[in-house]
Each structure stands twice: as C-alpha cells, then as structure tokens.
PDB file of C-alpha atoms in Angstrom:
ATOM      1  CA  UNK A   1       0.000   0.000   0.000  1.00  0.00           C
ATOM      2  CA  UNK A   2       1.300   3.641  -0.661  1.00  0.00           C
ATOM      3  CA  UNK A   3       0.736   6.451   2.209  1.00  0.00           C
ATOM      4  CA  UNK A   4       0.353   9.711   1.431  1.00  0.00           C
ATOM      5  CA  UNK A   5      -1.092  13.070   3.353  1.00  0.00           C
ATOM      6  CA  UNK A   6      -3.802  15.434   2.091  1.00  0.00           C
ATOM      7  CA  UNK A   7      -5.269  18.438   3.438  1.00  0.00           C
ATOM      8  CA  UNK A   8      -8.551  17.979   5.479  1.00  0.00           C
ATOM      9  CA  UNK A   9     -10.891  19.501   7.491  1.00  0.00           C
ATOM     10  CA  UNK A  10      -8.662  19.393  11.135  1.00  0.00           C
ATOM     11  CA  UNK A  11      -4.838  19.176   9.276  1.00  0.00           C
ATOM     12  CA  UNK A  12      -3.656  16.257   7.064  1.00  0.00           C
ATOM     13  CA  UNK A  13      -5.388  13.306   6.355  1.00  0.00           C
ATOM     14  CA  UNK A  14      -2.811   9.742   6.239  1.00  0.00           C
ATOM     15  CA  UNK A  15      -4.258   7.579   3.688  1.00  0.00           C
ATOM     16  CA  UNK A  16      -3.694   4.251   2.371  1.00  0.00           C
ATOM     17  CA  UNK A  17      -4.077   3.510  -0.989  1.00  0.00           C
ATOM     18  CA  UNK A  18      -3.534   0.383  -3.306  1.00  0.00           C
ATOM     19  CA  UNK A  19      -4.238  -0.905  -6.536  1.00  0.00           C
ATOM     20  CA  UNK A  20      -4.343   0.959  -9.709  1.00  0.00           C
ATOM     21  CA  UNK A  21      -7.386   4.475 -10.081  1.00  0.00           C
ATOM     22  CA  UNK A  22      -8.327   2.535 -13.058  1.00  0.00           C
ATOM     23  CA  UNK A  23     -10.060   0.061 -10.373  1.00  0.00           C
ATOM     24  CA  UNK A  24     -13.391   0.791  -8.907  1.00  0.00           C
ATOM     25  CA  UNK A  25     -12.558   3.146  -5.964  1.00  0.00           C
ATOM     26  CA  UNK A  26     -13.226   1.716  -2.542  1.00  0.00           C
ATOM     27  CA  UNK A  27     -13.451   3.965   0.238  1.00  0.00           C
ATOM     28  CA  UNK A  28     -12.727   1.897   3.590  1.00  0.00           C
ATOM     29  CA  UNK A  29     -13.364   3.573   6.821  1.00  0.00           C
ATOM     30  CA  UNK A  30     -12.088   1.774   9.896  1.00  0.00           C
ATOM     31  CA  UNK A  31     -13.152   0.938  13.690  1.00  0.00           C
ATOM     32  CA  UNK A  32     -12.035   2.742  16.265  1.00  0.00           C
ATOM     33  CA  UNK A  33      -8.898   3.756  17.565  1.00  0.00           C
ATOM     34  CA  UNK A  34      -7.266   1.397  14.994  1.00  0.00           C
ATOM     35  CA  UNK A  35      -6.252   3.381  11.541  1.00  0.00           C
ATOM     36  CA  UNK A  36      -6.440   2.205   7.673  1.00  0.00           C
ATOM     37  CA  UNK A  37      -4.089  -0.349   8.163  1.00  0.00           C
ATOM     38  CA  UNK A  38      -6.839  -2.778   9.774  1.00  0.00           C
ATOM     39  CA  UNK A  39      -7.668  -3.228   5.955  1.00  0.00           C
ATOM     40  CA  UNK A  40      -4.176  -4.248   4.828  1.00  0.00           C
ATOM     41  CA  UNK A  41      -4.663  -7.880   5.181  1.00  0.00           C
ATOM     42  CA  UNK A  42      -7.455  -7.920   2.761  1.00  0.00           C
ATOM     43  CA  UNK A  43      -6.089  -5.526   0.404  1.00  0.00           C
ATOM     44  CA  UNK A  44      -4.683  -8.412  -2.299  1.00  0.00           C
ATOM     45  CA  UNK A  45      -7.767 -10.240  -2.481  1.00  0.00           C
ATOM     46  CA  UNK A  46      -9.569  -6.892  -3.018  1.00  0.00           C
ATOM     47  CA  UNK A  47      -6.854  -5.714  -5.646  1.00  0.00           C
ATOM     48  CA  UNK A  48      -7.258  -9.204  -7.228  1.00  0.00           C
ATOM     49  CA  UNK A  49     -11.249  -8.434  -7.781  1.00  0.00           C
ATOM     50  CA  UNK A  50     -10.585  -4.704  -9.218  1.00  0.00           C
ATOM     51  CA  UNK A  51     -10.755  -2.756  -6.286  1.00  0.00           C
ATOM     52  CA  UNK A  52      -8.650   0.547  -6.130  1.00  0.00           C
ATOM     53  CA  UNK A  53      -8.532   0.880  -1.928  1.00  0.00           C
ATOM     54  CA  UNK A  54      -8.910   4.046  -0.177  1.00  0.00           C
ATOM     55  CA  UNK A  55      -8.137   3.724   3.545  1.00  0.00           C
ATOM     56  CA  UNK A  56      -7.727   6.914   5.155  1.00  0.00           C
ATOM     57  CA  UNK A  57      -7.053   7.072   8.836  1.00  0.00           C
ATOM     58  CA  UNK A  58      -9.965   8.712  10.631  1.00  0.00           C
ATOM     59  CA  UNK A  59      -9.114  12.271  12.009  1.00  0.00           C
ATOM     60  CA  UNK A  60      -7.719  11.860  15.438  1.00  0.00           C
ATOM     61  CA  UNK A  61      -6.491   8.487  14.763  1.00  0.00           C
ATOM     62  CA  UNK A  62      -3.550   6.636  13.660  1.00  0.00           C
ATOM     63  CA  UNK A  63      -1.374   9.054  11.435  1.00  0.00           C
ATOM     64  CA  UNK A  64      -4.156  11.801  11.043  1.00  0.00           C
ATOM     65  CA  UNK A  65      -4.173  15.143  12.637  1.00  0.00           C
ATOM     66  CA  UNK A  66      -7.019  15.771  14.831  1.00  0.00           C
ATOM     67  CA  UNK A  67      -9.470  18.081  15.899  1.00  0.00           C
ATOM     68  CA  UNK A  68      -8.892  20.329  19.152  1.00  0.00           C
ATOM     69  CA  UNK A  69     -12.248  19.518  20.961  1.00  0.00           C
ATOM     70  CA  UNK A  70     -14.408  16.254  21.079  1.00  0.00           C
ATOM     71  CA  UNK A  71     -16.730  16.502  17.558  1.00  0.00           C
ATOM     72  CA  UNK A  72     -19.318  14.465  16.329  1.00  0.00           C
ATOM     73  CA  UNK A  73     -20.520  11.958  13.467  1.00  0.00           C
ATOM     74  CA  UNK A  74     -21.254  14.611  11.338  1.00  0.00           C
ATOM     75  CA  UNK A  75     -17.667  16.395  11.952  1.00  0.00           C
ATOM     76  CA  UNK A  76     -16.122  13.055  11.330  1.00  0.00           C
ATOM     77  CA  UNK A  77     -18.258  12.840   8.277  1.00  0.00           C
ATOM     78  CA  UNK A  78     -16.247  16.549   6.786  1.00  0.00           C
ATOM     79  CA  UNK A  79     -13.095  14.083   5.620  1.00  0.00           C
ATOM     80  CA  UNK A  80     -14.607  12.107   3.379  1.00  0.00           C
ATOM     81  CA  UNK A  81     -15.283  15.000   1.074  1.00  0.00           C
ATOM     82  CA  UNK A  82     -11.852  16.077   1.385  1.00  0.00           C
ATOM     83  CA  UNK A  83     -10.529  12.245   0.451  1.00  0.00           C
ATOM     84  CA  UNK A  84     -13.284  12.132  -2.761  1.00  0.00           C
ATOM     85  CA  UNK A  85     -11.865  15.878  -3.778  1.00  0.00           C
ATOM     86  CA  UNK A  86      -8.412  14.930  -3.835  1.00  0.00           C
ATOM     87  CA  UNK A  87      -9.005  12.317  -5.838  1.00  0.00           C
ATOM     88  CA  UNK A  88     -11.236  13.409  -8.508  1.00  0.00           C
ATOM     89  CA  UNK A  89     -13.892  11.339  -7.688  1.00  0.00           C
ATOM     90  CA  UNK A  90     -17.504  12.545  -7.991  1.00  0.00           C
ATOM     91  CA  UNK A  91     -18.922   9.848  -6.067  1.00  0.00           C
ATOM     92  CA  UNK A  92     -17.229   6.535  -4.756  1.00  0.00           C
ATOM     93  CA  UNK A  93     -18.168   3.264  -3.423  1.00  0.00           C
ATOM     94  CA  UNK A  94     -18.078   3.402   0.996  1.00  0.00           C
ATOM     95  CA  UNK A  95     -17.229   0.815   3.385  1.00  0.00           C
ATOM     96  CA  UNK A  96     -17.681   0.919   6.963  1.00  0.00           C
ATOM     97  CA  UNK A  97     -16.450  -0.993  10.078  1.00  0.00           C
ATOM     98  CA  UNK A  98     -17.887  -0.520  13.081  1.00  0.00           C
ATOM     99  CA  UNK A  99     -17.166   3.486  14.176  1.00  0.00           C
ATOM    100  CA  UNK A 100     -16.675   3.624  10.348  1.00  0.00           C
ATOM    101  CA  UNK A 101     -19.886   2.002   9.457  1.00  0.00           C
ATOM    102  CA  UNK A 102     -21.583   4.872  11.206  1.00  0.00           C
ATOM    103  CA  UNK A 103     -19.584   7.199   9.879  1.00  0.00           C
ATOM    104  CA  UNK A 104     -20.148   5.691   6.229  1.00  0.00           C
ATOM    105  CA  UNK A 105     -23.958   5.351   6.826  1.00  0.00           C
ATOM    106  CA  UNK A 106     -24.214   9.242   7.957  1.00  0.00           C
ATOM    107  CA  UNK A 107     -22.286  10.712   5.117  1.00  0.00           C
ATOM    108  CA  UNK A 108     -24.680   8.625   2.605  1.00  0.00           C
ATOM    109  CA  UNK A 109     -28.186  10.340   4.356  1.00  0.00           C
ATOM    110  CA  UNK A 110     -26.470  13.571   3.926  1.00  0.00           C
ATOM    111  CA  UNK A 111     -24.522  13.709   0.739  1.00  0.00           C
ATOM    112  CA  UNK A 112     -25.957  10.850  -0.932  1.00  0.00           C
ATOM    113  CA  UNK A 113     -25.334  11.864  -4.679  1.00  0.00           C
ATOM    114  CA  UNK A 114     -21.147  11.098  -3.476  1.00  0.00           C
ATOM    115  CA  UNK A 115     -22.299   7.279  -2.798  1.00  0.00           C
ATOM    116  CA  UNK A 116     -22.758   4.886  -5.612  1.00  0.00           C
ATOM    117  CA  UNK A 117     -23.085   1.752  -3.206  1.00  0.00           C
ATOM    118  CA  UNK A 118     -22.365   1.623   0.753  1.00  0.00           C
ATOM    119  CA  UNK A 119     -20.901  -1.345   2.540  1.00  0.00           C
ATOM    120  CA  UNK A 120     -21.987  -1.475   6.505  1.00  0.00           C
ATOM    121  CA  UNK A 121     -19.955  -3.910   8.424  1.00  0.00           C
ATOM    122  CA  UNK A 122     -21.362  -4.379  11.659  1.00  0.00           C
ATOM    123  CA  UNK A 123     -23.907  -1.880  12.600  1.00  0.00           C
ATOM    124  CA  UNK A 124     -24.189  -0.658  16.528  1.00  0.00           C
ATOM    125  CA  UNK A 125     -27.994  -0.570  17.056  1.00  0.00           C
ATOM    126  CA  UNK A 126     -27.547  -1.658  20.419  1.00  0.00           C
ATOM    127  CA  UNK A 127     -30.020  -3.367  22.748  1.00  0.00           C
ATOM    128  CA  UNK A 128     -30.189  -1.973  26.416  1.00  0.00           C
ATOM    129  CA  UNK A 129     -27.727  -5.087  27.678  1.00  0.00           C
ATOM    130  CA  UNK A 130     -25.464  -4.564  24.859  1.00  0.00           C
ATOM    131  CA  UNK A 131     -25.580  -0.791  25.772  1.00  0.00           C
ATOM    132  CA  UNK A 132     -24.516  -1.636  29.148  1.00  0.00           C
ATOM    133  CA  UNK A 133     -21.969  -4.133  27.981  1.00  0.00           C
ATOM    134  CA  UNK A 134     -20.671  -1.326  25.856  1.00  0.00           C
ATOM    135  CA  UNK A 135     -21.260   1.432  28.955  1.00  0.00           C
ATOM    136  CA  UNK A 136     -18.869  -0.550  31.366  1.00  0.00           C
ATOM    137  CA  UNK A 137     -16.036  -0.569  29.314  1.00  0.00           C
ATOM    138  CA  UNK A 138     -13.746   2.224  30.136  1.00  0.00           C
ATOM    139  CA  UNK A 139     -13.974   4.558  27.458  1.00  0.00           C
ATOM    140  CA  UNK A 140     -12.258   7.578  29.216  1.00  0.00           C
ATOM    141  CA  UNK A 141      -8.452   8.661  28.882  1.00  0.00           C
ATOM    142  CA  UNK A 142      -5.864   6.588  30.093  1.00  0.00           C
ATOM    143  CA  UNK A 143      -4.739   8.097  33.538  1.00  0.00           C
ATOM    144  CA  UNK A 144      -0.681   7.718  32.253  1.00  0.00           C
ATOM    145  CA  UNK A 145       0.927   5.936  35.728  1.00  0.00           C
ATOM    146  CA  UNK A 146       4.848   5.904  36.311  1.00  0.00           C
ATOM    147  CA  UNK A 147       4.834   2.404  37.099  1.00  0.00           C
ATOM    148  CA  UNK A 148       3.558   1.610  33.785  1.00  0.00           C
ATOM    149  CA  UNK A 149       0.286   0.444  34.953  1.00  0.00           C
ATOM    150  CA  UNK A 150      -1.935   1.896  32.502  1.00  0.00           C
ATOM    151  CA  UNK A 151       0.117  -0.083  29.629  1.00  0.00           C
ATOM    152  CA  UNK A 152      -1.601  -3.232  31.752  1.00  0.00           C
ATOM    153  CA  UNK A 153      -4.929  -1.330  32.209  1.00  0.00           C
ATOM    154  CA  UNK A 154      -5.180  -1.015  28.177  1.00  0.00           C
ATOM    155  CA  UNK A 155      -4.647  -4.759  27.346  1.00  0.00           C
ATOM    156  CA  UNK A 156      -7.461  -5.412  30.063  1.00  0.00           C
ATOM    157  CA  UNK A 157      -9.500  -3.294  28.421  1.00  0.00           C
ATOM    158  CA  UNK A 158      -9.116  -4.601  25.052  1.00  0.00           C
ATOM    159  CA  UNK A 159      -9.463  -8.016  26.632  1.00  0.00           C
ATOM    160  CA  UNK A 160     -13.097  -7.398  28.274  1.00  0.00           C
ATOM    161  CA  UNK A 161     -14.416  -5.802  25.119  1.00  0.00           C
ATOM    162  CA  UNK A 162     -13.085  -9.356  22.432  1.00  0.00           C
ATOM    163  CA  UNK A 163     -14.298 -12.125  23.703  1.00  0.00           C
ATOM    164  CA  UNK A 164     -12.888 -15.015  21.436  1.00  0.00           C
ATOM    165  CA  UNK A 165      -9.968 -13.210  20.427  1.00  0.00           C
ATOM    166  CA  UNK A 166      -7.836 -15.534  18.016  1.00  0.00           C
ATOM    167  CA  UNK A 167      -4.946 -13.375  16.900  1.00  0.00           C
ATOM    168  CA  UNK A 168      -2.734 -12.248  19.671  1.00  0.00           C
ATOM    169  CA  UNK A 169      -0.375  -9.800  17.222  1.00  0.00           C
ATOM    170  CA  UNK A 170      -3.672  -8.007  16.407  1.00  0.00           C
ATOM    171  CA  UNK A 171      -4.578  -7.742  19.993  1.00  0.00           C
ATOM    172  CA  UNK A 172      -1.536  -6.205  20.544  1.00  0.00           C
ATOM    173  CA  UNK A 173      -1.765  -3.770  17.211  1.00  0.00           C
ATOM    174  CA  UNK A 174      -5.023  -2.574  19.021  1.00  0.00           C
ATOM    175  CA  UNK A 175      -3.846  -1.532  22.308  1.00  0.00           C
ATOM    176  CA  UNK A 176      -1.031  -0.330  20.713  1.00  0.00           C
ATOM    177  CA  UNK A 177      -3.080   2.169  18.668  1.00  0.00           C
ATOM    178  CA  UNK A 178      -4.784   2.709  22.175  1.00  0.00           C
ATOM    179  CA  UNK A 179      -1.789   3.806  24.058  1.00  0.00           C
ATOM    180  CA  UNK A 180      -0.872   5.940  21.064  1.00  0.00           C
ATOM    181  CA  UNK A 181      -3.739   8.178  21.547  1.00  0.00           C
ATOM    182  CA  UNK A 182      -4.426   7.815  25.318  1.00  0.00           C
ATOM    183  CA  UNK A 183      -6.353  11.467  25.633  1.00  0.00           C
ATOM    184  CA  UNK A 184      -8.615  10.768  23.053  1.00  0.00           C
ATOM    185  CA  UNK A 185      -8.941   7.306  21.660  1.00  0.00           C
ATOM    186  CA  UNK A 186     -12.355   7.277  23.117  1.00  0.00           C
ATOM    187  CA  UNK A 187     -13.446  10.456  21.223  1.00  0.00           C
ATOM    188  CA  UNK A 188     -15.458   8.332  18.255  1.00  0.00           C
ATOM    189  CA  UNK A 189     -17.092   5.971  20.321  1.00  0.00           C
ATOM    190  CA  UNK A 190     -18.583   8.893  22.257  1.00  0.00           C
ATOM    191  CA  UNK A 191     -19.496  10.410  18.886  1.00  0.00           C
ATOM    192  CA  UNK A 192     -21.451   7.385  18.223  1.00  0.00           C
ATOM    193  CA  UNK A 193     -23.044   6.259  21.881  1.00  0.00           C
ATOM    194  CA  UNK A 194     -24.526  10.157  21.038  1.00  0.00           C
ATOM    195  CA  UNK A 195     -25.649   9.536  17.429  1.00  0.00           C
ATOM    196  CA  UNK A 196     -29.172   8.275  16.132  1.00  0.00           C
ATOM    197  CA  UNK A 197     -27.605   5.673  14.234  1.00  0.00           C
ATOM    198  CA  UNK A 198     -31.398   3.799  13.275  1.00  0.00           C
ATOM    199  CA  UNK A 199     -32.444   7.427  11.971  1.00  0.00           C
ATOM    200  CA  UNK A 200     -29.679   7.171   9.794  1.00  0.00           C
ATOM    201  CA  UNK A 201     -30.081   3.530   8.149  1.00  0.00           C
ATOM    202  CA  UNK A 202     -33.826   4.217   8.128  1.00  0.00           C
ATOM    203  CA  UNK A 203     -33.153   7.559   5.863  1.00  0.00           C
ATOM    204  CA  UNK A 204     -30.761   5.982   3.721  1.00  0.00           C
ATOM    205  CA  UNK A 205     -31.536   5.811   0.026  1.00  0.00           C
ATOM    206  CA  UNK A 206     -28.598   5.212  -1.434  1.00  0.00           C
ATOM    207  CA  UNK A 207     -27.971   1.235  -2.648  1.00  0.00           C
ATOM    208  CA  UNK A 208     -26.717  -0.162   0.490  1.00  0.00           C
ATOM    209  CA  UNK A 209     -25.617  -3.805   2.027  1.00  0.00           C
ATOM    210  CA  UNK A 210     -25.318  -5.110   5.552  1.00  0.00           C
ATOM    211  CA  UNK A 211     -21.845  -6.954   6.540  1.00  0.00           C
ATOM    212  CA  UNK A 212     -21.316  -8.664   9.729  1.00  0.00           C
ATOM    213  CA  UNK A 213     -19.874 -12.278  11.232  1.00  0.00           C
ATOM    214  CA  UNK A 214     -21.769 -14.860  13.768  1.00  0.00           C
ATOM    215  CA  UNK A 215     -18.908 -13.928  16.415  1.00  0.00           C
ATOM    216  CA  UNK A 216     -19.233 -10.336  16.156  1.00  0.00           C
ATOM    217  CA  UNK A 217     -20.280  -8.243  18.935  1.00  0.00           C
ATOM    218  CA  UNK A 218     -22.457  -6.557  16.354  1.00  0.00           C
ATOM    219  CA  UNK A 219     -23.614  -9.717  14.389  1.00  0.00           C
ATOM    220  CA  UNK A 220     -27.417  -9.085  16.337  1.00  0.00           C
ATOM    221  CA  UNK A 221     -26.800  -5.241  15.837  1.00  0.00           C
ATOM    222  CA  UNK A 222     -26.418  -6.066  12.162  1.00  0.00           C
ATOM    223  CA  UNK A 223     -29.748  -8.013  12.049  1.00  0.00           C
ATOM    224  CA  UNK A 224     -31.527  -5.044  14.133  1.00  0.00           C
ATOM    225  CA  UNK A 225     -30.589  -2.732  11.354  1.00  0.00           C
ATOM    226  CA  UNK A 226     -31.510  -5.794   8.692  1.00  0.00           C
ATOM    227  CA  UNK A 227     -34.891  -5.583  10.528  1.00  0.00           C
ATOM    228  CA  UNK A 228     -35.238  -1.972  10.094  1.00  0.00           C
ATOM    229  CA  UNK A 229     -33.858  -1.700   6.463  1.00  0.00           C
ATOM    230  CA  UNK A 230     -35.366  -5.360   4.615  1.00  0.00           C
ATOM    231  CA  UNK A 231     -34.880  -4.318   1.188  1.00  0.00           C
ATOM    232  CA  UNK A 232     -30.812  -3.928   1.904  1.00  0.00           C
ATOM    233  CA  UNK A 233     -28.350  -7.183   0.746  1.00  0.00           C
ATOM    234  CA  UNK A 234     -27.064  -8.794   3.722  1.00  0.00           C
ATOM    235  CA  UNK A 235     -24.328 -11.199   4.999  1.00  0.00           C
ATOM    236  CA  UNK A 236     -23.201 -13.196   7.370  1.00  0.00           C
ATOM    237  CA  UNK A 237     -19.431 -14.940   7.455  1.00  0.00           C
ATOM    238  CA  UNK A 238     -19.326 -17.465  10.052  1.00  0.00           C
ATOM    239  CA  UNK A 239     -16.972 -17.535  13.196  1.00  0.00           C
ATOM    240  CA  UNK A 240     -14.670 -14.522  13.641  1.00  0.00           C
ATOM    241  CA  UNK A 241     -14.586 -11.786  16.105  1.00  0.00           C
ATOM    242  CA  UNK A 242     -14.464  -7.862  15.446  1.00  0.00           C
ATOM    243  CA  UNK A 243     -10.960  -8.547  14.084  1.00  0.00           C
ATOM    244  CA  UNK A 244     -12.999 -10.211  10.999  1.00  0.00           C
ATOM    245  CA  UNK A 245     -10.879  -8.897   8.590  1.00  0.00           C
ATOM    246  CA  UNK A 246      -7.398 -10.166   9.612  1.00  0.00           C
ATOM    247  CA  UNK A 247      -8.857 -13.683  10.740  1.00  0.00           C
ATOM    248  CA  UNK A 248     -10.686 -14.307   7.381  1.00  0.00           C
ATOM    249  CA  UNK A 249      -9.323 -11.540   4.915  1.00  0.00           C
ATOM    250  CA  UNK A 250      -9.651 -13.719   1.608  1.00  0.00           C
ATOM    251  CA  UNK A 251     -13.817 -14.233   2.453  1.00  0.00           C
ATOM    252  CA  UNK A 252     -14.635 -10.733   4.050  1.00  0.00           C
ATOM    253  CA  UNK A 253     -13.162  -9.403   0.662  1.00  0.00           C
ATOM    254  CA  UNK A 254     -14.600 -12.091  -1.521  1.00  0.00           C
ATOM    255  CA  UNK A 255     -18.070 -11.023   0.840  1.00  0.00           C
ATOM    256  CA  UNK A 256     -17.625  -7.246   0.533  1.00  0.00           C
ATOM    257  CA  UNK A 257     -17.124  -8.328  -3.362  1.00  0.00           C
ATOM    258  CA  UNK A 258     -20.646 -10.182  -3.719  1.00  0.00           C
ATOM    259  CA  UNK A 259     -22.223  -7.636  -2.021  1.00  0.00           C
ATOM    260  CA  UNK A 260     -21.111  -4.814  -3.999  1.00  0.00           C
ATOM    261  CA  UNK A 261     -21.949  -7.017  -7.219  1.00  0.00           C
ATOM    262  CA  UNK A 262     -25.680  -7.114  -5.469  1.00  0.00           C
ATOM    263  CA  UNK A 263     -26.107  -3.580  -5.405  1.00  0.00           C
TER     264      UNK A 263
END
C-alpha cells in the first residue's frame, strides 16, 4: 500500500491507498482507535477483484491530525469529502467498520449523490444489555501511571471488550493504537453512543448492504438494522470476532465483493 497526506478539514489526512485508479474506488473507513491499516490484510484479495482501496485514517487516529475539541458523526463525516476531492472522484463506493460504518452510513443520508453503493460492516444498534456491555467498558483517557500500569490497564480493556480473540499480534496492534492516543482514543465511540444511528439507516436511500460475522459483537446489531432496512443485501461470514478482517481476509473481501456485485 502507498501512504500519502492530504489536506482535510482538522490538518492532514494519512491515507492508504492500493491498486491501480483505473479500479473501482473503494473507500474503507475503519473501527475505532485502529487506523487504515486494519484493511491491509485484505487488500490483495480486493486488488485481485478490481478494487482501487482508499483507507484513510480517521481524524484523530492513527497518522491523522485531529481536531482540538471532542466533535461528532457529522464532523467526522467533513473528511470524506476532502478524500473524494483529492481524488477526482464525484462519487465513490463506501465501506464501513464498526465506528466507520456509522460514519459511512451518515455521510450517505447527507450527501448521498457522493455514494454509488455503501458497505456497513457491523452496525451498533444496540439493545439496552449490549448498551450496558458497551457502557462498562472504560472509554475515558488513560490516567498515564509511572509504574507503567496503565500499559496493563489497556490490554485489560481490550481483553473485556473481544471475547474469542484468536490473533494475539492483532490484539496487541489494538492496544497499541490505544496507548498511542491515550487522551482521546475514546473520542469516536462517544461520537457514536450520542448519534441516532437507526435514523440514519432508516433515511438511507442510497444502494446499500449489511456486513457482519456470527462472532461479532455486532452480528445481532447487524440483524436489528436488517430488521429496520429489509430491502438492503445482507451477509453473514461465520466464526470470527471484530478482528474479521485479519482472521478471514480472503472471504470478508470475496463477501464485501458479492455484495457490492448485489447492489
């Protein structure tokens, strides 16, 4: 993948990019506090079925600059015009995981003619249990301790929130993104505990699918929005965790693929 900066609504955007323009551009927004590179394992299979990937790092995360207060979906949402722009594209295909899916669905209610097709994977429409799953995780800034504590304190926390973890060098990746950011990792999943992510998905009218895996913590948040929105393509990979992408890269791109074809 090449990296590159461009100028974007809170400094420089760090993007990811791979494959040839002549390919069908494929914007890929990521979870959160990871960056574009949670894409990178799946990037040859996508190349391989004529993808040109996009994966910019959200603002405020990995290499990106970020904004000087807490903002919400809709401030998140001010890159992706900035990352079509540069590129010359009038309108693009989206992909989002997780954080990204809401930041993905959002930008499609508001500037739909930008969207040709949208890609959700793993949608948070949360019951009250999962909310308070989601509500006792610590989502506040790591208190920094000179005994190195809080290095501890972020694997813990990464621990509690994947159950069924497989792939211990991507557990570490995440906490190390974590620690990388510790006064503000948290900012996007505020943004999004705050956001009326049904209102969006039920507004959307621009050609979109539903992604998720049985051993997701959104796989039933998935099938809520399914409920909502029947007349999107859906699907379901079987096994995995959040980490979906590096545990079965070859069929979440051969998945995002089929879907896309749907639309």
């Amino acid at each position: 993948m090449r990296r590159q900066y461009i100028d974007g609504p809170f400094g420089q955007i760090h993007i990811r990019t791979a494959g040839p323009a002549t390919g069908v551009p494929l914007i890929c927004l990521h979870q959160s506090p990871l960056s574009g590179a949670m894409f990178e394992a799946a990037v040859p299979a996508l190349m391989n079925l004529g993808y040109w990937v996009i994966a910019p790092d959200t603002p405020g995360y990995g290499q990106s600059d970020a904004p000087d207060e807490p903002i919400d979906i809709a401030g998140y949402t001010r890159a992706i015009p900035a990352i079509l722009d540069y590129f010359n594209l009038k309108k693009a295909a989206l992909l989002g995981h997780h954080t990204g899916a809401v930041f993905a669905s959002h930008f499609a209610t508001v500037m739909p003619e930008r969207v040709c097709a949208l890609v959700l994977n793993g949608v948070p429409i949360l019951s009250p249990e999962e909310r308070a799953f989601f509500a006792s995780l610590t989502f506040a800034p790591l208190d920094l301790k000179a005994d190195g504590s809080h290095l501890l304190a972020a694997w813990q926390q990464r621990l509690k929130a994947s159950p069924g973890w497989t792939k211990l060098d991507i557990m570490h990746r995440y906490c190390v993104d974590t620690l990388a950011n510790p006064e503000r990792y948290y900012w996007a999943f505020d943004a999004v505990f705050a956001h009326d992510v049904d209102a969006d998905i039920c507004a959307l009218k621009v050609p979109t699918a539903l992604l998720t895996n049985t051993g997701e913590d959104l796989y039933e948040g998935t099938k809520r929005a399914h409920a909502l929105r029947p007349d999107f393509a859906f699907h379901a990979l079987e096994g995995g965790t959040h980490d979906i992408v590096d545990e079965q890269p070859d069929a979440w791109a051969g998945a995002v693929h089929l879907l896309l074809q749907e639309l």
